[in-house]
């Protein structure tokens, strides 16, 4: 089953006189359960692409379909709820909330959604990501790798169809990077998530089922 479809995606920045095509006619699909890595040099359009996929930003042309639903055709509020339920996002800087503990960070999407907390599932993903003992620590008491594993748990907690990760290992050393990505991969395999991850780390890219390379806003095969 096709979980992600990107068709004719274009993002133009700047005024009419000097437009910058951050994304230029990008088309691809991702099947359920795939672990896709997106690579490309700095400024090639990777973050722009992920922001379109997560519905954080709107395309100038073309569209994104997640599980058959077109993001740009949703009302703002509908899109917010759809994103929360279907798209888990992991950032380079973890983006944990510093004033609440790790457990509260992980279950935050459930609280925002008014959903019940499946304590068994939270325990399972925390154990799998090796942060179970850290659940009642504050984010600042954790190492970078532990914080990123907590952020991955938060992305998994809604059991979204898709996980999007923009250079999730960009702030980690290479050994920790491999561990974090390995855990993300095992979780996505176990819980059936489709993963799209931006990375220019060659070792990390080796773990992908498929690699898409972007140059100057275009897919280069
Ligand atoms: N908000 C913005 N306004 C204008 N130009 C932008 C904006 N965001 C990104 N760009 C430009 O779009 C291009 C792609 O950027 P980005 O997607 O961040 O690349 P990457 O993540 O691959 O490094 C770059 O030339 C960048 O300067
Ligand atoms: Mg980027």
Short mmCIF file of C-alpha atoms and ligand atoms in Angstrom, two decimals:
data_model
loop_
_atom_site.label_atom_id
_atom_site.label_comp_id
_atom_site.label_asym_id
_atom_site.label_seq_id
_atom_site.Cartn_x
_atom_site.Cartn_y
_atom_site.Cartn_z
CA UNK A 1 0.00 0.00 0.00
CA UNK A 2 1.13 3.50 -0.88
CA UNK A 3 1.41 5.55 2.31
CA UNK A 4 3.03 8.71 0.95
CA UNK A 5 2.54 10.23 -2.48
CA UNK A 6 4.27 13.38 -3.61
CA UNK A 7 3.27 14.63 -7.06
CA UNK A 8 4.62 17.59 -9.03
CA UNK A 9 5.69 19.26 -5.82
CA UNK A 10 7.07 22.74 -6.23
CA UNK A 11 8.10 25.38 -3.72
CA UNK A 12 9.16 28.78 -4.92
CA UNK A 13 10.65 31.36 -2.59
CA UNK A 14 11.30 35.01 -3.28
CA UNK A 15 9.66 37.61 -5.44
CA UNK A 16 8.72 37.26 -9.08
CA UNK A 17 11.90 38.96 -10.23
CA UNK A 18 14.28 36.47 -8.68
CA UNK A 19 12.44 33.26 -7.79
CA UNK A 20 14.24 30.45 -6.01
CA UNK A 21 12.93 26.98 -6.82
CA UNK A 22 13.58 25.19 -3.52
CA UNK A 23 11.61 22.22 -4.90
CA UNK A 24 11.04 21.70 -8.58
CA UNK A 25 8.54 19.10 -9.79
CA UNK A 26 9.32 16.46 -7.18
CA UNK A 27 7.38 13.22 -7.61
CA UNK A 28 7.75 9.95 -5.70
CA UNK A 29 5.80 7.44 -3.64
CA UNK A 30 6.64 5.50 -0.51
CA UNK A 31 5.17 2.12 0.30
CA UNK A 32 3.95 1.04 3.72
CA UNK A 33 6.80 -0.04 5.97
CA UNK A 34 9.55 1.42 3.79
CA UNK A 35 12.57 3.07 5.43
CA UNK A 36 13.55 5.82 3.03
CA UNK A 37 16.57 8.08 3.38
CA UNK A 38 16.68 11.45 1.61
CA UNK A 39 20.17 12.82 0.98
CA UNK A 40 21.57 15.85 -0.80
CA UNK A 41 23.95 18.69 -0.14
CA UNK A 42 23.13 21.61 2.11
CA UNK A 43 20.54 23.91 0.54
CA UNK A 44 19.30 21.25 -1.90
CA UNK A 45 15.72 21.37 -0.56
CA UNK A 46 15.54 18.50 1.94
CA UNK A 47 14.03 20.46 4.84
CA UNK A 48 11.64 22.21 2.47
CA UNK A 49 10.48 18.78 1.28
CA UNK A 50 9.99 17.48 4.82
CA UNK A 51 8.04 20.61 5.78
CA UNK A 52 5.69 19.98 2.85
CA UNK A 53 5.33 16.33 3.86
CA UNK A 54 4.50 17.22 7.46
CA UNK A 55 2.02 19.87 6.40
CA UNK A 56 4.03 22.54 8.23
CA UNK A 57 4.31 24.50 5.01
CA UNK A 58 2.23 24.63 1.83
CA UNK A 59 3.53 23.93 -1.68
CA UNK A 60 3.47 26.49 -4.50
CA UNK A 61 2.23 23.71 -6.81
CA UNK A 62 1.62 19.98 -6.68
CA UNK A 63 0.63 18.10 -3.58
CA UNK A 64 1.25 15.58 -0.85
CA UNK A 65 -1.06 12.69 -0.03
CA UNK A 66 -0.67 10.77 3.21
CA UNK A 67 -2.66 7.53 3.30
CA UNK A 68 -4.68 8.88 0.37
CA UNK A 69 -5.58 12.22 1.99
CA UNK A 70 -4.43 15.42 0.33
CA UNK A 71 -2.85 17.74 2.93
CA UNK A 72 -3.51 20.96 1.03
CA UNK A 73 -7.20 20.17 0.67
CA UNK A 74 -7.77 20.13 4.43
CA UNK A 75 -8.93 23.06 6.55
CA UNK A 76 -6.26 24.29 8.97
CA UNK A 77 -7.80 22.68 12.04
CA UNK A 78 -8.51 19.41 10.23
CA UNK A 79 -4.88 19.35 9.06
CA UNK A 80 -3.62 19.91 12.62
CA UNK A 81 -5.57 16.91 13.88
CA UNK A 82 -4.61 14.80 10.84
CA UNK A 83 -0.92 15.61 11.33
CA UNK A 84 -1.04 14.77 15.02
CA UNK A 85 -2.65 11.39 14.37
CA UNK A 86 -0.86 10.31 11.22
CA UNK A 87 2.54 11.97 11.07
CA UNK A 88 5.25 11.67 13.73
CA UNK A 89 8.06 14.20 13.42
CA UNK A 90 11.62 14.02 14.77
CA UNK A 91 13.87 17.09 14.65
CA UNK A 92 17.64 17.51 14.74
CA UNK A 93 17.43 19.45 18.03
CA UNK A 94 15.01 16.94 19.66
CA UNK A 95 12.56 19.76 20.57
CA UNK A 96 11.59 18.24 23.91
CA UNK A 97 9.76 20.56 26.28
CA UNK A 98 12.27 21.37 29.05
CA UNK A 99 9.81 22.01 31.90
CA UNK A 100 8.06 18.61 31.85
CA UNK A 101 9.61 15.19 32.40
CA UNK A 102 10.41 12.65 29.72
CA UNK A 103 7.20 10.68 30.29
CA UNK A 104 5.05 13.81 29.90
CA UNK A 105 6.96 14.75 26.76
CA UNK A 106 6.29 11.33 25.26
CA UNK A 107 2.56 11.29 26.05
CA UNK A 108 2.00 14.94 25.09
CA UNK A 109 0.49 14.15 21.64
CA UNK A 110 -2.04 11.85 23.36
CA UNK A 111 -2.96 14.56 25.87
CA UNK A 112 -3.36 17.14 23.06
CA UNK A 113 -5.59 14.67 21.24
CA UNK A 114 -7.65 13.91 24.34
CA UNK A 115 -6.80 10.24 23.85
CA UNK A 116 -6.34 7.60 26.52
CA UNK A 117 -2.76 6.73 27.42
CA UNK A 118 -1.94 3.12 26.64
CA UNK A 119 0.56 2.69 29.49
CA UNK A 120 1.61 -0.73 28.21
CA UNK A 121 2.53 0.71 24.85
CA UNK A 122 4.42 3.65 26.39
CA UNK A 123 6.37 1.17 28.52
CA UNK A 124 7.07 -1.02 25.50
CA UNK A 125 8.45 1.78 23.31
CA UNK A 126 10.39 3.31 26.22
CA UNK A 127 12.02 -0.06 26.89
CA UNK A 128 12.71 -0.65 23.24
CA UNK A 129 14.33 2.77 22.95
CA UNK A 130 16.24 2.14 26.19
CA UNK A 131 14.88 5.16 28.08
CA UNK A 132 12.50 3.36 30.44
CA UNK A 133 14.65 4.25 33.48
CA UNK A 134 14.69 7.88 32.34
CA UNK A 135 10.93 8.41 32.10
CA UNK A 136 10.76 10.52 35.25
CA UNK A 137 13.89 12.55 34.57
CA UNK A 138 13.79 16.02 33.02
CA UNK A 139 15.04 16.28 29.42
CA UNK A 140 18.14 18.24 30.46
CA UNK A 141 19.23 15.29 32.65
CA UNK A 142 19.55 13.12 29.54
CA UNK A 143 22.39 12.81 27.02
CA UNK A 144 21.79 13.91 23.43
CA UNK A 145 21.22 10.34 22.28
CA UNK A 146 18.76 9.69 25.12
CA UNK A 147 16.89 12.93 24.34
CA UNK A 148 16.60 11.94 20.71
CA UNK A 149 15.33 8.48 21.70
CA UNK A 150 12.68 10.20 23.87
CA UNK A 151 11.74 12.37 20.87
CA UNK A 152 11.39 9.20 18.79
CA UNK A 153 9.13 7.70 21.46
CA UNK A 154 7.00 10.85 21.32
CA UNK A 155 6.81 10.51 17.52
CA UNK A 156 5.74 6.86 17.88
CA UNK A 157 3.18 7.28 20.66
CA UNK A 158 0.21 8.07 18.39
CA UNK A 159 1.10 5.04 16.21
CA UNK A 160 1.25 7.32 13.17
CA UNK A 161 1.43 5.90 9.65
CA UNK A 162 4.49 8.00 8.85
CA UNK A 163 7.55 9.18 10.74
CA UNK A 164 9.45 12.15 9.29
CA UNK A 165 12.91 12.87 10.62
CA UNK A 166 15.06 15.82 9.51
CA UNK A 167 18.72 15.02 10.21
CA UNK A 168 17.81 13.35 13.53
CA UNK A 169 21.46 12.43 14.13
CA UNK A 170 22.89 15.81 13.11
CA UNK A 171 23.77 16.67 16.71
CA UNK A 172 25.02 13.20 17.72
CA UNK A 173 28.38 11.46 17.43
CA UNK A 174 28.66 8.68 14.88
CA UNK A 175 28.36 5.75 17.30
CA UNK A 176 25.27 7.24 18.97
CA UNK A 177 23.86 8.09 15.53
CA UNK A 178 24.01 4.47 14.42
CA UNK A 179 22.36 3.32 17.65
CA UNK A 180 19.54 5.88 17.43
CA UNK A 181 18.81 5.13 13.77
CA UNK A 182 19.03 1.38 14.43
CA UNK A 183 16.42 1.75 17.19
CA UNK A 184 14.21 3.95 15.01
CA UNK A 185 14.42 1.28 12.33
CA UNK A 186 13.57 -1.60 14.66
CA UNK A 187 10.62 0.30 16.13
CA UNK A 188 9.26 1.20 12.71
CA UNK A 189 9.59 -2.45 11.65
CA UNK A 190 7.88 -3.67 14.79
CA UNK A 191 5.04 -1.14 14.77
CA UNK A 192 4.63 -0.85 10.98
CA UNK A 193 5.61 2.79 10.45
CA UNK A 194 6.86 4.16 7.18
CA UNK A 195 9.95 6.32 7.77
CA UNK A 196 11.30 9.19 5.69
CA UNK A 197 14.57 10.43 7.11
CA UNK A 198 16.88 13.17 5.89
CA UNK A 199 20.53 12.40 6.48
CA UNK A 200 23.83 13.02 4.82
CA UNK A 201 25.60 10.47 6.98
CA UNK A 202 26.72 7.69 4.63
CA UNK A 203 26.68 5.02 7.36
CA UNK A 204 23.12 5.95 8.31
CA UNK A 205 22.05 5.90 4.66
CA UNK A 206 23.33 2.32 4.42
CA UNK A 207 20.45 1.26 6.67
CA UNK A 208 17.83 2.53 4.20
CA UNK A 209 15.59 0.34 2.06
CA UNK A 210 15.86 3.08 -0.58
CA UNK A 211 17.71 6.35 -0.98
CA UNK A 212 16.42 9.45 -2.75
CA UNK A 213 18.99 12.09 -3.66
CA UNK A 214 17.97 15.73 -4.10
CA UNK A 215 20.04 18.33 -5.93
CA UNK A 216 18.85 21.91 -6.49
CA UNK A 217 15.29 20.98 -5.61
CA UNK A 218 15.11 18.08 -8.05
CA UNK A 219 15.32 14.35 -7.53
CA UNK A 220 18.51 12.97 -9.00
CA UNK A 221 18.42 9.23 -9.55
N1 LIG B 1 11.74 30.45 4.25
C1 LIG B 1 12.59 30.55 3.21
N2 LIG B 1 12.65 31.68 2.47
C2 LIG B 1 13.48 31.79 1.41
N3 LIG B 1 14.31 30.82 1.00
C3 LIG B 1 14.31 29.67 1.71
C4 LIG B 1 13.45 29.47 2.83
N4 LIG B 1 13.65 28.22 3.33
C5 LIG B 1 14.59 27.66 2.54
N5 LIG B 1 14.99 28.53 1.57
C6 LIG B 1 15.97 28.23 0.51
O1 LIG B 1 15.56 27.07 -0.15
C7 LIG B 1 16.65 26.24 -0.48
C8 LIG B 1 16.48 24.87 0.17
O2 LIG B 1 16.60 24.99 1.58
P1 LIG B 1 16.44 23.75 2.58
O3 LIG B 1 15.22 23.01 2.19
O4 LIG B 1 16.53 24.26 3.97
O5 LIG B 1 17.73 22.88 2.21
P2 LIG B 1 18.42 21.66 2.98
O6 LIG B 1 17.53 21.22 4.09
O7 LIG B 1 18.61 20.61 1.92
O8 LIG B 1 19.74 22.17 3.46
C9 LIG B 1 17.89 26.98 0.00
O9 LIG B 1 18.42 27.70 -1.10
C10 LIG B 1 17.35 27.92 1.04
O10 LIG B 1 18.14 29.06 1.16
MG1 LIG B 2 17.83 21.01 6.11
#
